[in-house]
Amino acid sequence: PFLIVPVMKLKTSTQRSRPATKDLQGAENWIRNKQFPGMAHFLAEYQAQESFPSGDVMMASLLAISLWEIGYKGLAATIVTLSGLGRMYVLAHHCFDVLCGCFLTLAIHRAGLALGYSVYHVEWWHAFLA
């Protein structure tokens, strides 16, 4: 919940175009070479100006932080990496959008730690720690 509001504010204020938008305008031919061209076309048609930051990577990073803190560091890194690469593969985000999504989540997490909260203070909602 605390990530959704900042993500939506950033998406509406920046209005950054998705990479798939160029294909829809006829400037590139990447979509036809993709395994899932329908998804890229949908994003370019209906969510064209919502590229920055990557909300999917932010949510993957949020999960990864919890996994990292309980000792599953390899799994945490894999989840974030594959999520970011997948979002770039389907032409949903630029590399900068993915990196910012990850780093914004880490910054919010660090701010929470500075205020005295940690992953162990959220046991009431976290399935891995309950």
XYZ file of N, CA and C in Angstrom:
390
model
N 0.806 -1.213 0.000
C 0.000 0.000 0.000
C 0.843 1.269 0.000
N 1.951 1.275 0.726
C 2.762 2.480 0.800
C 3.581 2.698 -0.465
N 3.614 1.745 -1.378
C 4.295 1.933 -2.659
C 3.340 2.373 -3.765
N 2.075 2.049 -3.633
C 1.118 2.301 -4.709
C 0.926 3.793 -4.950
N 0.782 4.564 -3.895
C 0.542 6.004 -4.049
C 1.731 6.705 -4.709
N 2.973 6.494 -4.239
C 4.088 7.159 -4.930
C 4.239 6.723 -6.385
N 3.996 5.454 -6.674
C 4.117 4.972 -8.052
C 3.096 5.656 -8.948
N 1.866 5.725 -8.519
C 0.827 6.336 -9.350
C 1.066 7.842 -9.520
N 1.551 8.503 -8.481
C 1.875 9.939 -8.599
C 2.993 10.154 -9.610
N 4.038 9.307 -9.550
C 5.143 9.448 -10.496
C 4.713 9.141 -11.918
N 3.898 8.103 -12.089
C 3.439 7.738 -13.432
C 2.604 8.855 -14.056
N 1.725 9.456 -13.279
C 0.881 10.517 -13.837
C 1.648 11.823 -14.026
N 2.652 12.077 -13.204
C 3.392 13.336 -13.339
C 4.456 13.275 -14.430
N 5.061 12.121 -14.662
C 6.126 12.044 -15.669
C 5.594 11.777 -17.077
N 4.538 10.980 -17.212
C 3.945 10.675 -18.520
C 4.981 10.158 -19.517
N 5.852 9.257 -19.078
C 6.888 8.718 -19.965
C 6.299 7.629 -20.853
N 6.619 7.678 -22.130
C 6.097 6.699 -23.089
C 6.774 5.346 -22.924
N 5.996 4.307 -23.152
C 6.544 2.954 -23.127
C 7.324 2.690 -24.418
N 8.311 1.780 -24.369
C 9.056 1.455 -25.594
C 8.165 0.907 -26.706
N 7.106 0.217 -26.360
C 6.220 -0.374 -27.368
C 5.438 0.683 -28.136
N 5.379 1.897 -27.626
C 4.626 2.966 -28.292
C 5.219 3.297 -29.659
N 6.538 3.210 -29.798
C 7.174 3.479 -31.084
C 6.718 2.480 -32.143
N 6.533 1.229 -31.746
C 6.048 0.221 -32.685
C 4.635 0.539 -33.141
N 3.812 0.967 -32.217
C 2.427 1.278 -32.555
C 2.352 2.437 -33.544
N 3.300 3.358 -33.444
C 3.339 4.499 -34.353
C 4.026 4.160 -35.677
N 4.584 2.963 -35.795
C 5.218 2.536 -37.036
C 6.682 2.870 -37.156
N 7.293 3.376 -36.098
C 8.700 3.754 -36.161
C 9.640 2.554 -36.006
N 9.199 1.532 -35.324
C 10.030 0.350 -35.068
C 9.242 -0.907 -35.422
N 9.925 -2.033 -35.440
C 9.274 -3.316 -35.724
C 9.632 -4.369 -34.682
N 9.668 -3.989 -33.431
C 10.047 -4.923 -32.375
C 8.903 -5.841 -31.974
N 7.679 -5.331 -31.939
C 6.559 -6.118 -31.424
C 6.361 -7.390 -32.226
N 6.464 -7.322 -33.517
C 6.207 -8.522 -34.323
C 7.226 -9.619 -34.080
N 8.398 -9.285 -33.537
C 9.424 -10.275 -33.244
C 9.294 -10.864 -31.841
N 8.355 -10.415 -31.066
C 8.184 -10.893 -29.697
C 7.298 -12.133 -29.654
N 7.511 -12.933 -28.602
C 6.710 -14.135 -28.432
C 5.290 -13.793 -27.993
N 5.123 -12.694 -27.278
C 3.814 -12.270 -26.798
C 3.496 -10.877 -27.335
N 3.245 -10.736 -28.623
C 3.037 -9.391 -29.190
C 1.762 -8.723 -28.699
N 0.767 -9.498 -28.281
C -0.483 -8.913 -27.817
C -0.311 -8.070 -26.577
N 0.545 -8.498 -25.663
C 0.767 -7.755 -24.426
C 1.444 -6.415 -24.717
N 2.465 -6.433 -25.564
C 3.151 -5.188 -25.912
C 2.206 -4.229 -26.618
N 1.377 -4.761 -27.504
C 0.414 -3.923 -28.215
C -0.608 -3.320 -27.250
N -1.094 -4.119 -26.285
C -2.037 -3.625 -25.291
C -1.433 -2.478 -24.483
N -0.186 -2.675 -24.016
C 0.469 -1.636 -23.226
C 0.657 -0.361 -24.035
N 1.022 -0.505 -25.299
C 1.234 0.672 -26.141
C -0.077 1.386 -26.455
N -1.142 0.628 -26.554
C -2.437 1.210 -26.927
C -3.151 1.855 -25.740
N -3.169 1.170 -24.595
C -4.022 1.605 -23.490
C -3.274 2.195 -22.293
N -1.985 1.910 -22.152
C -1.206 2.457 -21.040
C 0.099 3.045 -21.556
N 0.010 3.795 -22.608
C 1.202 4.266 -23.319
C 2.061 5.221 -22.506
N 1.480 5.996 -21.628
C 2.220 7.025 -20.897
C 2.462 6.661 -19.441
N 2.590 5.378 -19.127
C 2.769 4.955 -17.736
C 4.022 4.098 -17.571
N 5.119 4.527 -18.145
C 6.321 3.715 -18.120
C 7.176 3.923 -16.869
N 7.265 5.157 -16.377
C 8.178 5.439 -15.269
C 7.432 5.648 -13.962
N 7.838 4.999 -12.893
C 8.769 3.889 -12.746
C 8.043 2.568 -12.954
N 8.769 1.488 -12.950
C 8.159 0.175 -13.127
C 7.532 -0.288 -11.814
N 6.214 -0.302 -11.771
C 5.507 -0.759 -10.572
C 5.687 -2.242 -10.328
N 5.796 -3.020 -11.402
C 6.009 -4.460 -11.240
C 7.351 -4.747 -10.586
N 8.369 -4.026 -10.998
C 9.692 -4.217 -10.403
C 9.700 -3.707 -8.964
N 8.932 -2.660 -8.695
C 8.847 -2.185 -7.316
C 8.225 -3.250 -6.411
N 7.179 -3.899 -6.885
C 6.554 -4.948 -6.080
C 7.466 -6.169 -5.948
N 8.175 -6.510 -7.021
C 9.138 -7.617 -6.957
C 10.259 -7.283 -5.978
N 10.688 -6.026 -5.967
C 11.736 -5.600 -5.031
C 11.246 -5.646 -3.598
N 9.990 -5.306 -3.401
C 9.412 -5.375 -2.062
C 9.410 -6.805 -1.544
N 9.025 -7.743 -2.393
C 9.085 -9.158 -2.026
C 10.522 -9.593 -1.796
N 11.426 -9.143 -2.671
C 12.828 -9.531 -2.568
C 13.479 -9.021 -1.284
N 13.102 -7.837 -0.839
C 13.654 -7.308 0.410
C 13.294 -8.232 1.566
N 12.049 -8.684 1.584
C 11.623 -9.599 2.653
C 12.384 -10.910 2.574
N 12.531 -11.445 1.375
C 13.280 -12.698 1.213
C 14.743 -12.519 1.594
N 15.320 -11.395 1.214
C 16.715 -11.108 1.528
C 16.931 -11.079 3.042
N 15.998 -10.440 3.745
C 16.146 -10.288 5.191
C 16.013 -11.599 5.957
N 15.320 -12.578 5.387
C 15.203 -13.867 6.081
C 16.179 -14.901 5.532
N 17.111 -14.456 4.656
C 18.206 -15.317 4.255
C 18.182 -15.902 2.854
N 17.165 -15.615 2.076
C 17.077 -16.151 0.715
C 17.606 -15.120 -0.288
N 18.885 -14.806 -0.185
C 19.470 -13.731 -0.984
C 19.515 -14.056 -2.468
N 19.865 -15.285 -2.816
C 19.912 -15.678 -4.225
C 18.549 -15.613 -4.884
N 17.535 -16.114 -4.176
C 16.172 -16.073 -4.700
C 15.696 -14.632 -4.847
N 16.029 -13.785 -3.886
C 15.628 -12.377 -3.940
C 16.236 -11.684 -5.158
N 17.523 -11.893 -5.384
C 18.189 -11.270 -6.533
C 17.624 -11.802 -7.847
N 17.313 -13.083 -7.894
C 16.753 -13.680 -9.102
C 15.383 -13.113 -9.421
N 14.545 -12.948 -8.419
C 13.198 -12.414 -8.630
C 13.251 -11.003 -9.214
N 14.090 -10.154 -8.647
C 14.174 -8.774 -9.136
C 14.768 -8.729 -10.540
N 15.809 -9.508 -10.767
C 16.460 -9.511 -12.081
C 15.511 -10.000 -13.164
N 14.841 -11.117 -12.922
C 13.927 -11.657 -13.928
C 12.710 -10.754 -14.147
N 12.244 -10.133 -13.090
C 11.124 -9.211 -13.236
C 11.520 -8.031 -14.119
N 12.678 -7.455 -13.864
C 13.141 -6.329 -14.667
C 13.389 -6.698 -16.116
N 14.046 -7.831 -16.337
C 14.308 -8.267 -17.711
C 13.014 -8.589 -18.446
N 12.066 -9.175 -17.741
C 10.782 -9.494 -18.361
C 10.014 -8.254 -18.773
N 10.048 -7.229 -17.946
C 9.349 -5.988 -18.280
C 9.994 -5.284 -19.474
N 11.304 -5.405 -19.575
C 11.977 -4.817 -20.737
C 11.737 -5.666 -21.981
N 11.663 -6.986 -21.830
C 11.459 -7.866 -22.981
C 10.115 -7.616 -23.664
N 9.071 -7.409 -22.872
C 7.753 -7.183 -23.469
C 7.541 -5.720 -23.856
N 8.618 -4.951 -23.834
C 8.609 -3.536 -24.234
C 7.693 -2.680 -23.367
N 7.572 -3.066 -22.098
C 6.747 -2.296 -21.175
C 7.525 -1.158 -20.530
N 8.850 -1.328 -20.377
C 9.669 -0.335 -19.684
C 11.036 -0.198 -20.317
N 11.589 0.989 -20.155
C 12.984 1.234 -20.490
C 13.834 0.743 -19.322
N 15.121 0.539 -19.556
C 16.030 0.086 -18.506
C 16.031 1.060 -17.324
N 16.006 2.347 -17.600
C 15.998 3.365 -16.546
C 14.756 3.238 -15.662
N 13.614 2.928 -16.245
C 12.374 2.758 -15.488
C 12.491 1.594 -14.507
N 13.093 0.515 -14.983
C 13.262 -0.685 -14.158
C 14.220 -0.403 -13.005
N 15.352 0.213 -13.314
C 16.327 0.518 -12.263
C 15.755 1.487 -11.233
N 15.037 2.493 -11.690
C 14.428 3.444 -10.755
C 13.371 2.780 -9.887
N 12.599 1.865 -10.459
C 11.617 1.139 -9.666
C 12.263 0.368 -8.535
N 13.368 -0.285 -8.833
C 14.086 -1.046 -7.816
C 14.691 -0.120 -6.761
N 15.363 0.922 -7.207
C 16.027 1.819 -6.269
C 15.051 2.664 -5.452
N 13.903 3.009 -6.008
C 12.893 3.720 -5.221
C 12.356 2.840 -4.096
N 12.158 1.563 -4.390
C 11.706 0.635 -3.352
C 12.757 0.511 -2.258
N 14.017 0.388 -2.665
C 15.086 0.310 -1.669
C 15.166 1.592 -0.836
N 14.965 2.743 -1.465
C 15.011 4.011 -0.739
C 13.865 4.101 0.273
N 12.678 3.686 -0.126
C 11.536 3.694 0.797
C 11.779 2.719 1.942
N 12.362 1.580 1.617
C 12.692 0.593 2.663
C 13.717 1.170 3.641
N 14.747 1.804 3.120
C 15.769 2.401 3.985
C 15.181 3.523 4.846
N 14.267 4.280 4.291
C 13.613 5.323 5.077
C 12.810 4.702 6.217
N 12.144 3.586 5.929
C 11.422 2.877 6.976
C 12.350 2.362 8.061
N 13.507 1.853 7.649
C 14.492 1.393 8.635
C 14.988 2.552 9.490
N 15.194 3.710 8.865
C 15.656 4.876 9.615
C 14.613 5.335 10.630
N 13.336 5.074 10.320
C 12.264 5.427 11.257
C 12.030 4.359 12.311
N 12.773 3.250 12.216
C 12.678 2.215 13.234
C 11.850 1.005 12.848
N 11.441 0.903 11.597
C 10.664 -0.241 11.154
C 11.567 -1.220 10.420
N 11.285 -2.488 10.559
C 12.004 -3.506 9.804
C 11.003 -4.542 9.330
N 11.478 -5.523 8.614
C 10.593 -6.556 8.090
C 9.922 -7.325 9.230
N 10.526 -7.340 10.390
C 9.955 -8.078 11.516
C 8.855 -7.305 12.238
N 8.616 -6.052 11.863
C 7.521 -5.273 12.429
C 6.233 -5.415 11.622
N 6.260 -6.171 10.540
C 5.100 -6.291 9.666
C 4.599 -7.734 9.589
N 4.751 -8.480 10.649
C 4.350 -9.879 10.643
C 2.858 -10.072 10.430
N 2.055 -9.085 10.748
C 0.607 -9.214 10.628
C 0.160 -9.328 9.179
N 0.962 -8.911 8.209
C 0.557 -9.015 6.818
C 1.497 -9.835 5.966
N 2.672 -10.164 6.482
C 3.681 -10.823 5.661
C 3.585 -12.340 5.793
N 3.265 -12.985 4.700
C 3.023 -14.441 4.714
C 4.268 -15.234 5.090
N 5.465 -14.777 4.713
C 6.676 -15.534 5.002
C 7.064 -15.477 6.467
N 6.621 -14.455 7.178
C 7.058 -14.261 8.552
C 5.999 -14.618 9.573
N 4.804 -14.936 9.128
C 3.721 -15.238 10.072
C 3.914 -16.582 10.743
